[in-house]
mmCIF file of C-alpha atoms in Angstrom:
data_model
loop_
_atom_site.group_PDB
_atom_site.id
_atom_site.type_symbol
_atom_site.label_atom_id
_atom_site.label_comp_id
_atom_site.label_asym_id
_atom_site.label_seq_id
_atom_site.Cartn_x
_atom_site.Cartn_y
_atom_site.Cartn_z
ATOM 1 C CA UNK N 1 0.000 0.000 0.000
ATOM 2 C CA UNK N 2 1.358 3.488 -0.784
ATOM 3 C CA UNK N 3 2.743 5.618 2.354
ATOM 4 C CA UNK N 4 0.829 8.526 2.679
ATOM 5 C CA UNK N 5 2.408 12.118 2.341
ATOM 6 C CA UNK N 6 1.242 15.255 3.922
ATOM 7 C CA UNK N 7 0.241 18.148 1.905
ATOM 8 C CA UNK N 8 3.254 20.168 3.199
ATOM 9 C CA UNK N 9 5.271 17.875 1.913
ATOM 10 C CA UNK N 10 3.951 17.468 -1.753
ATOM 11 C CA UNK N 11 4.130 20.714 -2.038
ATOM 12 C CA UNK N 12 7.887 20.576 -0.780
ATOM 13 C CA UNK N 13 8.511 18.182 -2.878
ATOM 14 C CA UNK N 14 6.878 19.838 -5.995
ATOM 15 C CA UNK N 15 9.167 23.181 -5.155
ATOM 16 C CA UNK N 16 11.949 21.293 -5.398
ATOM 17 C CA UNK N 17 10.919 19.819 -8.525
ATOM 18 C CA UNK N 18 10.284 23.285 -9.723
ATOM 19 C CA UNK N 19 13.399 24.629 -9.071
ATOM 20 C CA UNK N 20 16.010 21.056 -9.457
ATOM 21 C CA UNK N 21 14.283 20.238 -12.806
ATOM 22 C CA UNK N 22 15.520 23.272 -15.010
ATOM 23 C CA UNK N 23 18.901 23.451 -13.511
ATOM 24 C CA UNK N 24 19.591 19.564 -13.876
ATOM 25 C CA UNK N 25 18.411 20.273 -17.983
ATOM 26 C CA UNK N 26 20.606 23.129 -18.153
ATOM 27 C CA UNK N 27 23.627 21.402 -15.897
ATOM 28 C CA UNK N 28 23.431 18.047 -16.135
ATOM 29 C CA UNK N 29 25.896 16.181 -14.203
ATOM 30 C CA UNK N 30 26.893 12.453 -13.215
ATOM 31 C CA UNK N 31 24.439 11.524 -9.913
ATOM 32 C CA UNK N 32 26.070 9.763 -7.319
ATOM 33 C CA UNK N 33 25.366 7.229 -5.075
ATOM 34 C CA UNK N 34 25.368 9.470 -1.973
ATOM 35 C CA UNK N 35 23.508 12.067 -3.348
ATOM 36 C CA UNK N 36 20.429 9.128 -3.603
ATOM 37 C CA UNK N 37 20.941 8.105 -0.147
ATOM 38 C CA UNK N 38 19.833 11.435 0.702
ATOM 39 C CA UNK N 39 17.184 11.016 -1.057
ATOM 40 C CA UNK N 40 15.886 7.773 0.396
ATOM 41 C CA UNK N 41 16.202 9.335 3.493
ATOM 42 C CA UNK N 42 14.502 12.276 2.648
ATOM 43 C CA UNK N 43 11.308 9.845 1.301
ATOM 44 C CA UNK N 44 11.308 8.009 4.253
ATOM 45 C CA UNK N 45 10.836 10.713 6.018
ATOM 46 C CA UNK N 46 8.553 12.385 4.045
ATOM 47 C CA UNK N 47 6.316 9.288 3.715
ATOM 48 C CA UNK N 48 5.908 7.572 7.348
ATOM 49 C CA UNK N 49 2.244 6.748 8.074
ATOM 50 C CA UNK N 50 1.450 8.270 11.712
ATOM 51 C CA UNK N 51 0.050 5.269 13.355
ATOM 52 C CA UNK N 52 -1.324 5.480 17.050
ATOM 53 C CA UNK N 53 0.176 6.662 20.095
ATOM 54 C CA UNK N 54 2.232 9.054 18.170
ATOM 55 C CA UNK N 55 4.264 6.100 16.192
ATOM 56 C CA UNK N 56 5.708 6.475 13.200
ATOM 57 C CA UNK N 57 5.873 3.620 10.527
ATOM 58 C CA UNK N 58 7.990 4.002 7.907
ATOM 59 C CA UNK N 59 7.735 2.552 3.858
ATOM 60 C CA UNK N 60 9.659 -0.528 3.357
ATOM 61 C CA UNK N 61 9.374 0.459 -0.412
ATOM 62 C CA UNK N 62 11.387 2.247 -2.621
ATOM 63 C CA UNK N 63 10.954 2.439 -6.387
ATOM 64 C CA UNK N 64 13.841 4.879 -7.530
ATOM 65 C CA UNK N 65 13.202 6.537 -11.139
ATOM 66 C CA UNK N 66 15.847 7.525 -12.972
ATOM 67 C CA UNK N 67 16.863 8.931 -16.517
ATOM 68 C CA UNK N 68 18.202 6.202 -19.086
ATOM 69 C CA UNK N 69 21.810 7.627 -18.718
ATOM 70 C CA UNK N 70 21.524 7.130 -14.939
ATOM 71 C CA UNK N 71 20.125 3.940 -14.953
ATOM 72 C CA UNK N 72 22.915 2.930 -17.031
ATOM 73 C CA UNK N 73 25.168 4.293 -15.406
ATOM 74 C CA UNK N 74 23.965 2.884 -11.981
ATOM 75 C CA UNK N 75 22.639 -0.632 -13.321
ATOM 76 C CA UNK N 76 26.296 -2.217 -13.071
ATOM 77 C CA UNK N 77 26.927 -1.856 -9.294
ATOM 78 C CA UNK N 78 23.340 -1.641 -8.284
ATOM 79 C CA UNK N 79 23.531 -4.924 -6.487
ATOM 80 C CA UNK N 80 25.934 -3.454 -4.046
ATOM 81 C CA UNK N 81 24.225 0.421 -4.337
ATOM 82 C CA UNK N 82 20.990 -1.478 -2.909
ATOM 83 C CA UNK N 83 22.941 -3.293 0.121
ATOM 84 C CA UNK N 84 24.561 -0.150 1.314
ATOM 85 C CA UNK N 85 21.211 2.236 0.594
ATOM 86 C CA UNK N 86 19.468 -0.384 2.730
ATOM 87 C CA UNK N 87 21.912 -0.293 5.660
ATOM 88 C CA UNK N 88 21.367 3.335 5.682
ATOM 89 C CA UNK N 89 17.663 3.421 5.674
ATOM 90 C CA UNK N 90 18.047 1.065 8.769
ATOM 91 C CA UNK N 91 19.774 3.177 10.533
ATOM 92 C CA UNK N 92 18.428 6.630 9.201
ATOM 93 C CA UNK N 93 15.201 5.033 10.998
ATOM 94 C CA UNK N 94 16.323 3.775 14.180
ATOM 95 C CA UNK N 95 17.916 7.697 14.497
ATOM 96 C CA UNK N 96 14.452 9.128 13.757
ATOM 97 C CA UNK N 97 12.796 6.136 15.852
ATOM 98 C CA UNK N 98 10.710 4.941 12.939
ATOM 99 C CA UNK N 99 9.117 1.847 12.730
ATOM 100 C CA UNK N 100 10.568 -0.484 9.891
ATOM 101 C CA UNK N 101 8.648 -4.223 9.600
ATOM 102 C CA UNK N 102 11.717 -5.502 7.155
ATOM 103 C CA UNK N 103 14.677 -4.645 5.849
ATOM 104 C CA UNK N 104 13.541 -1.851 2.694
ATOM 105 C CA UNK N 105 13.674 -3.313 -0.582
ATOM 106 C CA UNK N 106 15.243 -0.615 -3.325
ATOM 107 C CA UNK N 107 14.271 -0.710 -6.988
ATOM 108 C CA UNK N 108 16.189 0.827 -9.846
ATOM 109 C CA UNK N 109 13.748 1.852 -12.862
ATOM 110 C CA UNK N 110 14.603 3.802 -15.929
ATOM 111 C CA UNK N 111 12.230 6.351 -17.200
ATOM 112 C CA UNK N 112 12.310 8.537 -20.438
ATOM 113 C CA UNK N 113 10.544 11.256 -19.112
ATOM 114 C CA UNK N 114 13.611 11.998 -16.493
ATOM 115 C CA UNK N 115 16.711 14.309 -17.969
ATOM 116 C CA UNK N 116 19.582 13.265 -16.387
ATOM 117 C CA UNK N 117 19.879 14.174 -12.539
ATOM 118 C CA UNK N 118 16.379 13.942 -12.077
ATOM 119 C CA UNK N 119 15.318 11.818 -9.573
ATOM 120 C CA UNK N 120 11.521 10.323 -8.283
ATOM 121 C CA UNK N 121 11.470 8.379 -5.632
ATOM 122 C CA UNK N 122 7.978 6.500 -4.861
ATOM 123 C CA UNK N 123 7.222 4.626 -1.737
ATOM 124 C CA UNK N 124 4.940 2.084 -0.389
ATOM 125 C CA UNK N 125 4.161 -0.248 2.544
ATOM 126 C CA UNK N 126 4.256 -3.665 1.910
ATOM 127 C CA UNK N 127 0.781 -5.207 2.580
ATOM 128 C CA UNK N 128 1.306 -7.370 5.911
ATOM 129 C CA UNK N 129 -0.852 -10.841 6.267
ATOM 130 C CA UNK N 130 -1.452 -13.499 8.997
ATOM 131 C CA UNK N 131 -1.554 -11.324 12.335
ATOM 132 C CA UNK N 132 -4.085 -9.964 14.341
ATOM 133 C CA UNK N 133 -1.536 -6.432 14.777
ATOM 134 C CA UNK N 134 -0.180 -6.897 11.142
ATOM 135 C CA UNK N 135 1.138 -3.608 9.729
ATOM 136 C CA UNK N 136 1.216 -2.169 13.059
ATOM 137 C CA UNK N 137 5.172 -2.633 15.532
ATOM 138 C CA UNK N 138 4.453 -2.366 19.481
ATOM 139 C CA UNK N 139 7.469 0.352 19.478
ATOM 140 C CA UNK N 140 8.805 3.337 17.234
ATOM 141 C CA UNK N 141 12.158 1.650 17.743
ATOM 142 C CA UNK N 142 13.368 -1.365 16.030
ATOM 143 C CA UNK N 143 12.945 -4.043 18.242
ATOM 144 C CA UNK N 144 14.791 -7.167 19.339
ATOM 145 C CA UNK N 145 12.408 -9.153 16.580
ATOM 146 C CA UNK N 146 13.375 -6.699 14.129
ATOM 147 C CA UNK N 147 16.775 -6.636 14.515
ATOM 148 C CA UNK N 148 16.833 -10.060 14.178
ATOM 149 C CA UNK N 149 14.803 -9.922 11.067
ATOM 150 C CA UNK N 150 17.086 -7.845 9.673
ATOM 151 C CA UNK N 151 20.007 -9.176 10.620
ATOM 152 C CA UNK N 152 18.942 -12.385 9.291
ATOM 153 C CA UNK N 153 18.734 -11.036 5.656
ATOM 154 C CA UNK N 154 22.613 -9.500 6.043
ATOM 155 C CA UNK N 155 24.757 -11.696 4.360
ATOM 156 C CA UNK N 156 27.419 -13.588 6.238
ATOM 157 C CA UNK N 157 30.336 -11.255 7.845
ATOM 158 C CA UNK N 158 27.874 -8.184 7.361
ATOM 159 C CA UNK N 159 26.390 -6.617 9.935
ATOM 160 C CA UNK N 160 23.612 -4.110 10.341
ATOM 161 C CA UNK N 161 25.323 0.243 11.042
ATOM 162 C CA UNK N 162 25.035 0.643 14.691
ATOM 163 C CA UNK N 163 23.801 -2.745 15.281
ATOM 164 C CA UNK N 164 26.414 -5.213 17.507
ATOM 165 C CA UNK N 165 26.447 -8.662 15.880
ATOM 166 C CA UNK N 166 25.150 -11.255 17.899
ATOM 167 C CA UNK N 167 26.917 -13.102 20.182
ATOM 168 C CA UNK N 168 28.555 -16.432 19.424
ATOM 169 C CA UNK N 169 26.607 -19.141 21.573
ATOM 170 C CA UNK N 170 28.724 -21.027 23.836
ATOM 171 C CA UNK N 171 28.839 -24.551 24.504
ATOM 172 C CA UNK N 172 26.301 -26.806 26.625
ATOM 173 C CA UNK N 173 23.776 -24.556 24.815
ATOM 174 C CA UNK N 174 24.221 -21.628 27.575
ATOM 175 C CA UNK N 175 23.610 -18.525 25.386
ATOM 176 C CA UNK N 176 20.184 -19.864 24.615
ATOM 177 C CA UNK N 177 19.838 -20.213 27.806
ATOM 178 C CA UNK N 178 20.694 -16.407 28.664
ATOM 179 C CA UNK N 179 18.317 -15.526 25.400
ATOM 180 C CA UNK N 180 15.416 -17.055 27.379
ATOM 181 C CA UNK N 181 16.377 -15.953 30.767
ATOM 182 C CA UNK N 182 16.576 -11.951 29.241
ATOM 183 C CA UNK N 183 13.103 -12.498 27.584
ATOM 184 C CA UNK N 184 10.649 -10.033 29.656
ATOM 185 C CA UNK N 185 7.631 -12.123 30.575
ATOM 186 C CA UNK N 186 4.844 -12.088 27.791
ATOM 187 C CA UNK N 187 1.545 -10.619 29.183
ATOM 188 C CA UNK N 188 -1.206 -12.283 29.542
ATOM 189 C CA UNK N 189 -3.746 -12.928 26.710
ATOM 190 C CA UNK N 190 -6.369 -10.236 26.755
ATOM 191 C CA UNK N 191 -10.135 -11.238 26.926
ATOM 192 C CA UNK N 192 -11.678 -11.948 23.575
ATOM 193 C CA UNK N 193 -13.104 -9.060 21.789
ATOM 194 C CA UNK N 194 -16.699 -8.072 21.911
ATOM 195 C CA UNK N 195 -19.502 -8.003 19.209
ATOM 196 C CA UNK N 196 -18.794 -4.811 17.131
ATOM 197 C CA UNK N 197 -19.816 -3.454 14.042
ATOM 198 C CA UNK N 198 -20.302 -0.681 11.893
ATOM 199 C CA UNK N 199 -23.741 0.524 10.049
ATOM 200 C CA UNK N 200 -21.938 2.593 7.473
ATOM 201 C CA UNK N 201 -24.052 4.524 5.048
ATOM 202 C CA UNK N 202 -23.277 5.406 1.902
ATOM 203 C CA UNK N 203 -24.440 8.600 -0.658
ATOM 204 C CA UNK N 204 -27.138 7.036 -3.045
ATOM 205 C CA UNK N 205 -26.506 3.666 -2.160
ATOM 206 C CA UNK N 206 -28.419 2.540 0.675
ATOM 207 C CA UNK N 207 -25.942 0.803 3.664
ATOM 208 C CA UNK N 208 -23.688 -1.651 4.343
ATOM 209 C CA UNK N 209 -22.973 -3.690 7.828
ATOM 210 C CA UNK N 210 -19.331 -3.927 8.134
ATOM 211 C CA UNK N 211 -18.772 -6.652 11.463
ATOM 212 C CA UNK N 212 -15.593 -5.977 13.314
ATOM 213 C CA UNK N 213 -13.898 -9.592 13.428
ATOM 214 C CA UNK N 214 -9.878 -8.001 14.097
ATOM 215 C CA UNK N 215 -8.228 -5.537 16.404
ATOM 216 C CA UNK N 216 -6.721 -2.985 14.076
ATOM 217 C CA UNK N 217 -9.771 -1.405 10.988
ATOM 218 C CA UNK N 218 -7.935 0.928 8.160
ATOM 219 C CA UNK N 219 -10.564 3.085 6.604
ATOM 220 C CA UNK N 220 -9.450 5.085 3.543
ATOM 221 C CA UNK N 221 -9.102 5.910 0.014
ATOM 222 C CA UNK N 222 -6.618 3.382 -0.792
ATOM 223 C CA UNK N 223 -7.765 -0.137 -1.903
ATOM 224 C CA UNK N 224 -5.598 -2.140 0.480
ATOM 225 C CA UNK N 225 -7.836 -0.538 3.071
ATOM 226 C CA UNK N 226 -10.334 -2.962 5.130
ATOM 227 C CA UNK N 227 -12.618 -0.097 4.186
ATOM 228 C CA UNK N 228 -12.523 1.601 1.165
ATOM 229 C CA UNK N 229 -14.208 4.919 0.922
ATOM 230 C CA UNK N 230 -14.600 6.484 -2.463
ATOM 231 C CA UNK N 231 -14.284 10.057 -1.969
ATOM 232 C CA UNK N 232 -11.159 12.291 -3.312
ATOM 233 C CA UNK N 233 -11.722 14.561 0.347
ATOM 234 C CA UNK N 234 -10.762 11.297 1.660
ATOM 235 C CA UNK N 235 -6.739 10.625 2.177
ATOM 236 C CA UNK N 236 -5.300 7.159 1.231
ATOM 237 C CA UNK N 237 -5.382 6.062 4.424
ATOM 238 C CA UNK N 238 -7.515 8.517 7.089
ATOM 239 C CA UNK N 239 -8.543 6.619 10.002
ATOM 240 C CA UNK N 240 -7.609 3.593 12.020
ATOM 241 C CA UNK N 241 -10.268 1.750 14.612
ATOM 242 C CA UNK N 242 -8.216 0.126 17.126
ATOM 243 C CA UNK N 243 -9.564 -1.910 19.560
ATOM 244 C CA UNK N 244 -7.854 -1.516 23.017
ATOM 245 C CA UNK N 245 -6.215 -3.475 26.191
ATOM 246 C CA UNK N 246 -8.685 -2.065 27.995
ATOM 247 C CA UNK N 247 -11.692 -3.498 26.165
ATOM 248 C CA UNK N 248 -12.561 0.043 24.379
ATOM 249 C CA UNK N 249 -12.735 0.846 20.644
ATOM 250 C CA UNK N 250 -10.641 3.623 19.722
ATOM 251 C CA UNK N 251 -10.099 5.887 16.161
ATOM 252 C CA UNK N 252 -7.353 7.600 15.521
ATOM 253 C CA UNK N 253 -6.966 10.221 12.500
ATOM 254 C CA UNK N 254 -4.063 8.978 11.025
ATOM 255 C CA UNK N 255 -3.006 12.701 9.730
ATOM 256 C CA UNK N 256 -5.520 12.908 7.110
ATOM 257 C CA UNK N 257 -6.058 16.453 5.615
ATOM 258 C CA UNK N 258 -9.649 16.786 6.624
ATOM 259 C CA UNK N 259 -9.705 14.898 10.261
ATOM 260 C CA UNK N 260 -12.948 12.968 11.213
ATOM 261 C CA UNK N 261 -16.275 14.447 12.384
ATOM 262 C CA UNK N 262 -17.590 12.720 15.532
ATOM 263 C CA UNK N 263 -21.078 13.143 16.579
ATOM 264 C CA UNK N 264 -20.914 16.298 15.119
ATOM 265 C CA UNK N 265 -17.394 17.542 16.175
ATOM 266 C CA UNK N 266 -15.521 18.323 13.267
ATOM 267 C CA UNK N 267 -11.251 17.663 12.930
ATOM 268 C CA UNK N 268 -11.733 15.274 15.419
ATOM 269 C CA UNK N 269 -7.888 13.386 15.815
ATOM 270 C CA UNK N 270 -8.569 10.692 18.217
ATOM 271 C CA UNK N 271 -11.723 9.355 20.228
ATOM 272 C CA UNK N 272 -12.598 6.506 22.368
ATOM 273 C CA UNK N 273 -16.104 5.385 20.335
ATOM 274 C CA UNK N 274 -19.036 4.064 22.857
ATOM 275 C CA UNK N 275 -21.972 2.363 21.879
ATOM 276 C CA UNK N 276 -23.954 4.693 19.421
ATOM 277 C CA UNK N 277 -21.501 7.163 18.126
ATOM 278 C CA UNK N 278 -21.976 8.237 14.781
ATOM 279 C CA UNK N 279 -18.988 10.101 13.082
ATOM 280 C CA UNK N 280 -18.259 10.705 9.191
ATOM 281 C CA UNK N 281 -15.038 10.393 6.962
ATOM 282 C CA UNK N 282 -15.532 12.517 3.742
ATOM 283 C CA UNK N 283 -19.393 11.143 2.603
ATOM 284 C CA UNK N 284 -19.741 8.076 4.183
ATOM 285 C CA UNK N 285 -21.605 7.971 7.622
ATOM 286 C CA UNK N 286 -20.564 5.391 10.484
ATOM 287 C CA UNK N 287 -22.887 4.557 13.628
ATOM 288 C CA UNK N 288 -20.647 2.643 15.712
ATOM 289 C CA UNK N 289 -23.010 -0.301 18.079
ATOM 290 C CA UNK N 290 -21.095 -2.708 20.356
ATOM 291 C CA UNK N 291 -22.379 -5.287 22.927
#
């Protein structure tokens, strides 16, 4: 699914366009690795998805578009260009205390359009299957399960930039041992979620009963969405239901440019739903009912 960007920063980004694209035409010069790593980092940054509690969840996408000449130029050593852009998007995001789910995967494309030192950089989030809380890290920082994600895909006598290897186990099995003995206790399993559901009406076409059956609901634009509302006031991805420890539903405005109206209450950025609420993202109208 594609990482939502903030108005602010398209129109950053087109200003920059605006004022790179003549002078690259005019002085067009050899682009270098480094100056792309920039980049990457500046798209990361530009792109995280503002999840609850203030986290930040960064793409694990990057399509990099480049003029023919580049991509020629480039297309040789890409293999190791990708490995060391990689290693610093890790550890661009464990500075910024992003979340990353993987290690990123970079993807060289050539594009005719492009004059030479022209560069678009497109992100997404990888669509995230199997879990109740997929898509969605317990931290902003990379955790212990991340790092050894990511370490995992490093190949031998690599390591991840700021990241110690691990240690070498010792013998009778004793550093497994340690593993499990460091290993905070795992909380207990929270009660089952109650009945939940949304009455969700739609502009000239009667309603729809949407049952809530997981703990995390995306509602937005975007088709990877678990609902999908077609309306261009709407952003890619506007609002998140979450359901809570504590047994309560919660929404959270996941930076959208309008916000959410809650009974009535417009901009609305984060609200703890009880049984009856009605609130509205672009034309679509929710009544939330619980038991």
């Amino acid at each position: 699914m594609k990482a939502r960007q903030n108005p602010l920063t398209k129109f950053e980004a087109f200003m920059q366009r605006i004022i790179e694209g003549p002078f690259a035409r005019l002085f067009p010069s050899r682009l270098e690795p480094v100056e792309l790593a920039r980049k990457l980092e500046r798209a990361m940054e530009d792109n995280t998805l503002l999840q609850g509690e203030g986290r930040r969840l960064a793409p694990d996408i990057y399509d990099i578009y480049l003029s023919i000449k580049d991509h020629q130029q480039l297309s040789p050593g890409q293999a190791v260009l990708i490995k060391d852009w990689q290693n610093q998007l890790v550890e661009f995001a464990r500075h910024r205390h992003y979340t990353l789910r993987t290690m990123p995967v970079i993807r060289l494309h050539s594009d005719s359009s492009l004059s030479m030192g022209i560069v678009r950089i497109e992100t997404e989030l990888a669509d995230k299957s199997g879990g109740a809380e997929a898509g969605i890290m317990a931290t902003q920082a990379l955790s212990a399960e991340q790092i050894a994600q990511l370490r995992a895909q490093i190949p031998p006598g690599q390591s991840l930039p700021g990241i110690q290897p691990s240690p070498v186990p010792q013998q009778g099995g004793r550093q497994q041992q340690a593993s499990a003995t460091n290993n905070p206790t795992r909380p207990a399993a929270s009660a089952p979620m109650p009945q939940a559901w949304l009455t969700i009406r739609l502009p000239q076409s009667g309603q729809q009963i949407y049952r809530i059956e997981k703990p995390i609901i995306n509602i937005g634009r975007q088709l990877s969405n678990d609902i999908i509302v077609e309306d261009k006031r709407v952003s890619r991805y506007h609002a998140q239901l979450k359901y809570q420890p504590d047994g309560q539903f919660v929404i959270f405005d996941l930076g959208s440019t309008n916000g959410i109206t809650i009974n009535n209450t417009p901009h609305m950025r984060q609200y703890t739903l009880r049984n009856g609420d009605h609130f509205v993202v672009g034309s679509y109208d929710f009544y939330f009912e619980r038991r």
